[in-house]
Structures are given as C-alpha cells and as structure tokens.
Short mmCIF file of C-alpha atoms and ligand atoms in Angstrom, two decimals:
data_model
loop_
_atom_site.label_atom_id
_atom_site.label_comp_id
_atom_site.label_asym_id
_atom_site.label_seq_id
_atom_site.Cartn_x
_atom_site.Cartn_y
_atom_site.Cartn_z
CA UNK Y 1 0.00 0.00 0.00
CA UNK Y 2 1.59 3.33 -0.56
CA UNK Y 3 2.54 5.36 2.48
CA UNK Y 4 1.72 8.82 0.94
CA UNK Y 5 -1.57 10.10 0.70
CA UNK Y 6 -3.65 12.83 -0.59
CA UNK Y 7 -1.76 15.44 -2.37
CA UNK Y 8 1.54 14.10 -1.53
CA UNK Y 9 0.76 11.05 -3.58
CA UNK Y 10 -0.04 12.92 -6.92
CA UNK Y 11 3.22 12.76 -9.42
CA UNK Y 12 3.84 15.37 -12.42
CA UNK Y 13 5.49 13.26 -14.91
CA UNK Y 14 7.61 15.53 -17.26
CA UNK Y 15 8.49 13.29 -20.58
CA UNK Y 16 12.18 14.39 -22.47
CA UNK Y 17 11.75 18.01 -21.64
CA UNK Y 18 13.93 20.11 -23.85
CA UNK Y 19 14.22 23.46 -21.91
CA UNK Y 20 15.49 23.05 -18.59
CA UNK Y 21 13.64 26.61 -18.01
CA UNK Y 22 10.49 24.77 -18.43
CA UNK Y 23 11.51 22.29 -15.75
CA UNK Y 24 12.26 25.15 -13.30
CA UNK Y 25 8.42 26.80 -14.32
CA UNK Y 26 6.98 23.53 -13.59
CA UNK Y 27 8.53 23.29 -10.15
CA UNK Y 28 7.12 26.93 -9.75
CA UNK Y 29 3.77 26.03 -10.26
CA UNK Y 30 3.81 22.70 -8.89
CA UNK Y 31 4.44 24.33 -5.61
CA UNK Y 32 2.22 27.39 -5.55
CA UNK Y 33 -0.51 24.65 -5.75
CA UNK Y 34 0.68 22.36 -3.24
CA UNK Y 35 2.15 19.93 -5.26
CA UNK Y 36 5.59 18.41 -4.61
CA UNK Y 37 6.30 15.04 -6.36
CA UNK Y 38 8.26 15.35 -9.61
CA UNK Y 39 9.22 13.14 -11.81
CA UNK Y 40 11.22 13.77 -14.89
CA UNK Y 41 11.85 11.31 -17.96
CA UNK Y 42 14.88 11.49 -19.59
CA UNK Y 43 15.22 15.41 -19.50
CA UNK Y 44 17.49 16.76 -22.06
CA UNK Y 45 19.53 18.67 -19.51
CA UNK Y 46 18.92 18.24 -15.77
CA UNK Y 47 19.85 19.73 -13.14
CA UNK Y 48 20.30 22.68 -15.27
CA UNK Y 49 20.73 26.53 -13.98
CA UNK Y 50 17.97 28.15 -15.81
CA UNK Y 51 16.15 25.40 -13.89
CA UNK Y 52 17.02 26.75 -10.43
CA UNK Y 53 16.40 30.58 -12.13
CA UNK Y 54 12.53 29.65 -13.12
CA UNK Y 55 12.06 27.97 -9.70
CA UNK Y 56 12.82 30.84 -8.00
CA UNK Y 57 11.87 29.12 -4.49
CA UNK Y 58 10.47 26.32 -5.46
CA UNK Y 59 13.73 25.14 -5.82
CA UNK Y 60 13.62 22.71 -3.04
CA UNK Y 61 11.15 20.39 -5.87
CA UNK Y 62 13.95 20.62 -8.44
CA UNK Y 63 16.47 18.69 -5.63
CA UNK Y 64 13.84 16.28 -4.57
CA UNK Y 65 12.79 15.60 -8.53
CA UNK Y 66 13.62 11.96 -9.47
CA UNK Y 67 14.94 10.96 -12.51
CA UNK Y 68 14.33 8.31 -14.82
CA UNK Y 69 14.91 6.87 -18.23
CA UNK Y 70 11.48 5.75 -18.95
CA UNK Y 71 7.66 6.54 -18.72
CA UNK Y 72 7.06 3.20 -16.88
CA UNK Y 73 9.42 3.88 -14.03
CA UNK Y 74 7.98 7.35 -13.33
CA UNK Y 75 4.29 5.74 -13.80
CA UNK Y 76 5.24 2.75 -11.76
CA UNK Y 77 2.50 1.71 -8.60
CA UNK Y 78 0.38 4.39 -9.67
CA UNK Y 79 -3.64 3.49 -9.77
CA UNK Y 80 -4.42 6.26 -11.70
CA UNK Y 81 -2.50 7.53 -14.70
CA UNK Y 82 -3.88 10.43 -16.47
CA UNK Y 83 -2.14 12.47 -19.58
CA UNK Y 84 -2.77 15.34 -21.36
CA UNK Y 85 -3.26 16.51 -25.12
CA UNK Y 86 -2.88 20.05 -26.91
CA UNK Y 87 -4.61 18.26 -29.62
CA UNK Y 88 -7.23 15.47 -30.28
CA UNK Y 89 -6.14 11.84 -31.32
CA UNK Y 90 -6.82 9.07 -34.07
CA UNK Y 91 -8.67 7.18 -31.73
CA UNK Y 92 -10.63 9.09 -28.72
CA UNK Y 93 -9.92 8.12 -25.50
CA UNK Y 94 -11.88 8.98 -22.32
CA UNK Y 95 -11.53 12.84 -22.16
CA UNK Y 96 -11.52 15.04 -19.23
CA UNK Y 97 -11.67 18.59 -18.86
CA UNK Y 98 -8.84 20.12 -16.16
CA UNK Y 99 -11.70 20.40 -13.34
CA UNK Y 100 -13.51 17.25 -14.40
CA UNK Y 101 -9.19 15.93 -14.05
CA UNK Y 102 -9.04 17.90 -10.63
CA UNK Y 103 -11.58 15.92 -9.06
CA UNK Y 104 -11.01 12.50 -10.46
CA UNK Y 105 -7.44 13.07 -9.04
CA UNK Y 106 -8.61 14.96 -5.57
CA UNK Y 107 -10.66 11.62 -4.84
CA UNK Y 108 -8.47 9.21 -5.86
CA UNK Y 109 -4.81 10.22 -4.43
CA UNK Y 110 -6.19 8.98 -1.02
CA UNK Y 111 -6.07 5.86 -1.92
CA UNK Y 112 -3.21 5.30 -4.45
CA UNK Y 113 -0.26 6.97 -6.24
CA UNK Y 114 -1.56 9.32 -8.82
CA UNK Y 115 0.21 10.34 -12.24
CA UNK Y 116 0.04 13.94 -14.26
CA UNK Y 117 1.59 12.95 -17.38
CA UNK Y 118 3.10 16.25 -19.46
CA UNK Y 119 4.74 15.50 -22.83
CA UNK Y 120 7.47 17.08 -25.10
CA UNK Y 121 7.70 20.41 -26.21
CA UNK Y 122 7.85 20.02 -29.62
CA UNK Y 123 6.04 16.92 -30.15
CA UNK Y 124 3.44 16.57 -26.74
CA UNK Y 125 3.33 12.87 -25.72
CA UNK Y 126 3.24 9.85 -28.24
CA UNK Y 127 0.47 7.59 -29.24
CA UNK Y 128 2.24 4.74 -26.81
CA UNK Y 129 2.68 7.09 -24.25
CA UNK Y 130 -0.93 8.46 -23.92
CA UNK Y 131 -2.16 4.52 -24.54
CA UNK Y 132 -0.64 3.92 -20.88
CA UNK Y 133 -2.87 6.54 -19.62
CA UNK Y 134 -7.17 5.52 -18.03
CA UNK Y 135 -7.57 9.41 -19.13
CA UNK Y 136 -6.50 11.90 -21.29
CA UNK Y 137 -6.90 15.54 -20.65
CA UNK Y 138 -7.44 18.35 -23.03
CA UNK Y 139 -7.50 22.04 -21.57
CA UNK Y 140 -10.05 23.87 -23.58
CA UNK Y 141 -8.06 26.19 -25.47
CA UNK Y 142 -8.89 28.32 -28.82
CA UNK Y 143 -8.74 25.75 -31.09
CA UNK Y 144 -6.53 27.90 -33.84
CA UNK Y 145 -3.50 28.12 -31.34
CA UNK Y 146 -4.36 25.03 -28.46
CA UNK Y 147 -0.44 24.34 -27.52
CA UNK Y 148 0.15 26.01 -23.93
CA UNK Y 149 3.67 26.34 -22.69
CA UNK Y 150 4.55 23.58 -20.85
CA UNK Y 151 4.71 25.36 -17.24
CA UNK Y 152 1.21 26.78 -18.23
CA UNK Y 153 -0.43 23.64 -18.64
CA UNK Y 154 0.94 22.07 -15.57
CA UNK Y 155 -0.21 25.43 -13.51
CA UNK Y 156 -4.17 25.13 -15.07
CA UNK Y 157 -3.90 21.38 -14.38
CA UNK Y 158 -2.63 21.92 -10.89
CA UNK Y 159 -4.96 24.83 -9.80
CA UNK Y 160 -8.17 22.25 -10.71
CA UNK Y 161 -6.35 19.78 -8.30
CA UNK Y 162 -6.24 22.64 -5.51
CA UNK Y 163 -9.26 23.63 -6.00
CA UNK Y 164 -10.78 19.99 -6.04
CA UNK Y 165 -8.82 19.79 -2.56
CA UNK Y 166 -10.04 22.91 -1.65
CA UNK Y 167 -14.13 21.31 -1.71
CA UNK Y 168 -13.11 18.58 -0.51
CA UNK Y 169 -16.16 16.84 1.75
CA UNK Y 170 -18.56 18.35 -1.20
CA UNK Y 171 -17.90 15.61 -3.26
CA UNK Y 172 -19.24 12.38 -4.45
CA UNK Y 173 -17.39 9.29 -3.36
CA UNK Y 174 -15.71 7.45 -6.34
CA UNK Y 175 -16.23 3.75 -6.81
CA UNK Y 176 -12.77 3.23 -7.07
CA UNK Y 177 -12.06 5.09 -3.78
CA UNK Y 178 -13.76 2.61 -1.78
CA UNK Y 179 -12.66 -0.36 -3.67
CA UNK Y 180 -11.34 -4.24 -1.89
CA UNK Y 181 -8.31 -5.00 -3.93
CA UNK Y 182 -5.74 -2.49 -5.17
CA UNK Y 183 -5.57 -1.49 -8.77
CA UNK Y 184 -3.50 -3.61 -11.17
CA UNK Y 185 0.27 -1.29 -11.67
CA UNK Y 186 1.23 0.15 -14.96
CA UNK Y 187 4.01 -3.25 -15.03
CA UNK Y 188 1.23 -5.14 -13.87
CA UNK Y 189 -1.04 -4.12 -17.25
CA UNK Y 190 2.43 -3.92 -19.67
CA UNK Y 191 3.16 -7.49 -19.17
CA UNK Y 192 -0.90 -8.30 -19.48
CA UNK Y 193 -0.91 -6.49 -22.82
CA UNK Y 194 2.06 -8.79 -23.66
CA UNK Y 195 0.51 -11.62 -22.13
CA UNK Y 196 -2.72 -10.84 -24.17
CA UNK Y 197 -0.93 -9.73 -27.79
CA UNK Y 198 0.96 -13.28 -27.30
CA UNK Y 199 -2.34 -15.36 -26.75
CA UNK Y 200 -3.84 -13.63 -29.64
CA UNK Y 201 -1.38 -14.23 -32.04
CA UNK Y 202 -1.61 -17.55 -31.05
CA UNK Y 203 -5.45 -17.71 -31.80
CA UNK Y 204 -4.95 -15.90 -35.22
CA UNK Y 205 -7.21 -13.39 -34.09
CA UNK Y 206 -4.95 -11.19 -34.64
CA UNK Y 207 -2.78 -11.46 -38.30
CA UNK Y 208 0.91 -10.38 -37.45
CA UNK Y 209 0.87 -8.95 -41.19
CA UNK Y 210 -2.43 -7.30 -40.39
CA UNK Y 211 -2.52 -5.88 -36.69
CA UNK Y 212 -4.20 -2.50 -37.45
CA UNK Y 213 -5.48 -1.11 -34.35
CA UNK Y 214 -6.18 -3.82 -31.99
CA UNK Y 215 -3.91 -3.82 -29.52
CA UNK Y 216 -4.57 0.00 -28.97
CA UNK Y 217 -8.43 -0.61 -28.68
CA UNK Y 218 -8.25 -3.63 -26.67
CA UNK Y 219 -5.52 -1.10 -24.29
CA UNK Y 220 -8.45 1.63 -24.35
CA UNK Y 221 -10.72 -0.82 -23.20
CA UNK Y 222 -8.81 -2.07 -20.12
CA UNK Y 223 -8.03 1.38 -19.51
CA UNK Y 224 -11.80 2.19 -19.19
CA UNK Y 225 -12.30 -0.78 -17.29
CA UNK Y 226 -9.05 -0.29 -14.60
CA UNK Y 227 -8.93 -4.24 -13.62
CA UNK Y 228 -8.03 -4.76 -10.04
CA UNK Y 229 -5.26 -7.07 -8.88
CA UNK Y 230 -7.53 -10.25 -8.20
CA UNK Y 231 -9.27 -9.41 -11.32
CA UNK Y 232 -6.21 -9.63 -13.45
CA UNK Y 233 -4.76 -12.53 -12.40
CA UNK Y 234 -7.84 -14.10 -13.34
CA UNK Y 235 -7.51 -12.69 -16.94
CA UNK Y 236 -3.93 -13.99 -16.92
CA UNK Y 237 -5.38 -17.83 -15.54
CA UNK Y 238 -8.15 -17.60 -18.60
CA UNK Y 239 -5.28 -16.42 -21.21
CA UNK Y 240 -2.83 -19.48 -19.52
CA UNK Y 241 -5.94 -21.49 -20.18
CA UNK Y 242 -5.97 -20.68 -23.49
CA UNK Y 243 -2.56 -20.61 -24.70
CA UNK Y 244 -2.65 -24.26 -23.82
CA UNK Y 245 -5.37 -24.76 -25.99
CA UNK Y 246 -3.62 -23.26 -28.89
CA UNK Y 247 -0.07 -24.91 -28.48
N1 SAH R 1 3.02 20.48 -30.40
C1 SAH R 1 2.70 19.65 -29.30
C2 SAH R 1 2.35 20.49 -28.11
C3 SAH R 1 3.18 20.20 -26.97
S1 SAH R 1 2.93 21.36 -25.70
C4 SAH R 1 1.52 18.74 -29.65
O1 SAH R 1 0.95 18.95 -30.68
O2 SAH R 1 1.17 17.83 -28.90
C5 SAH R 1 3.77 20.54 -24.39
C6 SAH R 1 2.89 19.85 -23.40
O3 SAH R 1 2.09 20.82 -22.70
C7 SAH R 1 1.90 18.86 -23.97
O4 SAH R 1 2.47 17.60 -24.21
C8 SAH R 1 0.91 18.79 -22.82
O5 SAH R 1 1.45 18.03 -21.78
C9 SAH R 1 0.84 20.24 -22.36
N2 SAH R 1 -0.21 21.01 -23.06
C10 SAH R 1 -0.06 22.07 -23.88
N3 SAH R 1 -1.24 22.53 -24.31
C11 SAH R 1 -2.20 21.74 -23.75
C12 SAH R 1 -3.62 21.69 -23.79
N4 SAH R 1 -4.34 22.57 -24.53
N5 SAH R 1 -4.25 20.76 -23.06
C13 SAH R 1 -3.56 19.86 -22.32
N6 SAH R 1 -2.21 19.85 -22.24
C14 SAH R 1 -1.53 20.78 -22.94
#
C-alpha cells in the first residue's frame, strides 16, 4: 500500500523536456498549488541553472525531482494515470476537462499513487505514451493556437487539483475510492498487454501482417475498465488457459 496520501501522492510526470527553463516553471507552479512530487523522464539537460532561475523558491522540488529513463518507471505503482493533449487523437480516449481531471485526481490520491503525465515540447506525448494513460486531458483552449507552454499547462492542471482539494467533503465518493483490492500497476497491465498480444497471435485473431489497431483498442478498453489485482490474475489464468489450448 503506498505510504503517501492525498496530495503528496499525486506525481507530475515531465516526458524528455527540452528546456530546462520549463523544468524550473513547472517546479514553480507545482508548488504554488501544493504539489511536490516530480518526476522527470529522460530530460534533455537536468539539473540545469535556468532550472534553479525559473524555480525561483520552489527550488527545493527541483532537488527532490527523481529521474528516470522511462515513462514506466515514473508511472510505476500508480492506480491512476492520467495524460494530457494540446490536440485530439486518431482514436478518442476517455476525455476530461482540467476540473472534471481535478476531481477524479482529488478523490483518488487517497487511496493510491496518482500520475500527471506532461509531454514534449515540440512533439506533446506519443500515441504509446498516452495509450498507458485511463484518461486523457485536453485544456479547452482556442482551437486555432491550443499548444500552452509547458509550465502553463501544468499550472491550469494543478490549480483544478487545488481547487478539487479545496471542496473537498462536497464531493461524491468514487467507486474506485472505496474499492477491496488495489488497482492492477502500470508493469502489472504492460506485461498483461504482452501476455494478451501473445495469446492472440496464437489464436490468429490477430494477423501479425495485419494488426491494425487492436492492440490499442483492446488497451483503451482495459483502460476504461481499470482491472483490479484479483481481477487480473484471473484474466492472466483464462489467457494461460488458453494458450494451452492453442499450443
Ligand atoms: N506540439 C505539441 C504540443 C506540446 S505542448 C503537440 O501537438 O502535442 C507541451 C505539453 O504541454 C503537452 O504535451 C501537454 O502536456 C501540455 N499542453 C499544452 N497545451 C495543452 C492543452 N491545450 N491541453 C492539455 N495539455 C496541454
């Protein structure tokens, strides 16, 4: 079970950030709202003194960021994984506005680790990146010119968190809050997708010349679904099942 709760237990994931200035906004707004876990991907340059200079004194986030190489580390144990889009996708996935995001994450971070995913610069987040994520989140922006700054985003994201804190008690329950059995972990679903992709193959349901889009529907549809830990090692027992079957 984690040991953090409420807002301590909500990460902003930062993926291959060019601009270490960015990084040091981030931290700024981060901590006017409360927030203090950071976690940075692969940053281009870290620590970085244009970082410490956009901190100003929220500096004290910058030293206690942690860096990783990759999305799933940063993600890892977290039951809820939400990331956001300047723009919309291929294939929709479930969409949340920032304050509809604030209190999705203001109910759930008592229970389990939360993650704020924030992508690249240049290029926002990646089709296999968002696929990780239960939610995506758009900010509502003129749709001519949607892109925010990076720091921006994270401070509109963040303030909806605070605020969602701040009417706290005026809220519904979530299912999920209140659930038996923890959530399944990011690792947890990766090696089911693999597990599931495998089993498929082996079924010829899906053509290895032909995959198109399954694996990324069948991914939105766990990710709408958010299996528990009991209920996905029973998934893994009926996939076992059939692999044997197939062989
Ligand atoms: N050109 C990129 C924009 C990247 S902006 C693209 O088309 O995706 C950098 C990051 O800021 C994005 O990855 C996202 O995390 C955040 N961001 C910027 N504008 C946003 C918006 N309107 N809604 C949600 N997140 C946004």
């Amino acid at each position: 079970m984690a040991t953090k709760t409420g807002i301590d237990n909500i990460r902003v994931v930062l993926v291959n950030t060019s601009h270490p200035g960015n990084i040091g906004g981030v931290a700024r707004a981060m901590k006017n709202m409360g927030l203090s876990q950071l976690y940075l991907v692969g940053p281009k340059r870290f620590p970085a003194d244009e970082a410490v200079w956009r901190a100003a004194s929220a500096d004290d986030i910058l030293d206690n960021a942690v860096v990783t190489e990759t999305l799933d580390e940063a993600i890892e144990g977290c039951g809820l994984i939400i990331g956001t889009s300047a723009r919309e996708r291929r294939i929709p996935w479930p969409l949340f506005d920032p304050r509809q995001c604030g209190e999705k994450v203001q109910q759930e971070s008592s229970s389990h680790p939360v993650a704020l995913i924030f992508g690249r610069e240049d290029r926002g987040l990646k089709n296999e990146e968002l696929q990780k994520c239960h939610y995506h989140v758009h900010i509502p922006t003129n749709e001519e010119y949607s892109s925010l700054n990076l720091a921006a985003a994270v401070q509109v994201v963040s303030y909806e968190v605070r605020m969602a804190f701040l009417a706290q008690g005026q809220l519904d329950r979530s299912v999920i809050r209140d659930w038996d059995i923890e959530p399944a972990s990011n690792k947890e679903m990766e090696h089911f997708y693999g597990h599931l992709e495998s089993t498929l193959l082996g079924t010829g349901f899906i053509d290895p010349a032909t995959p198109r889009q399954t694996m990324t529907r069948l991914r939105r549809l766990f990710n709408r679904i958010r299996m528990d830990k009991m209920e996905l090692a029973m998934f893994r027992g009926i996939l076992s099942g059939i692999d044997k079957l197939t062989k």
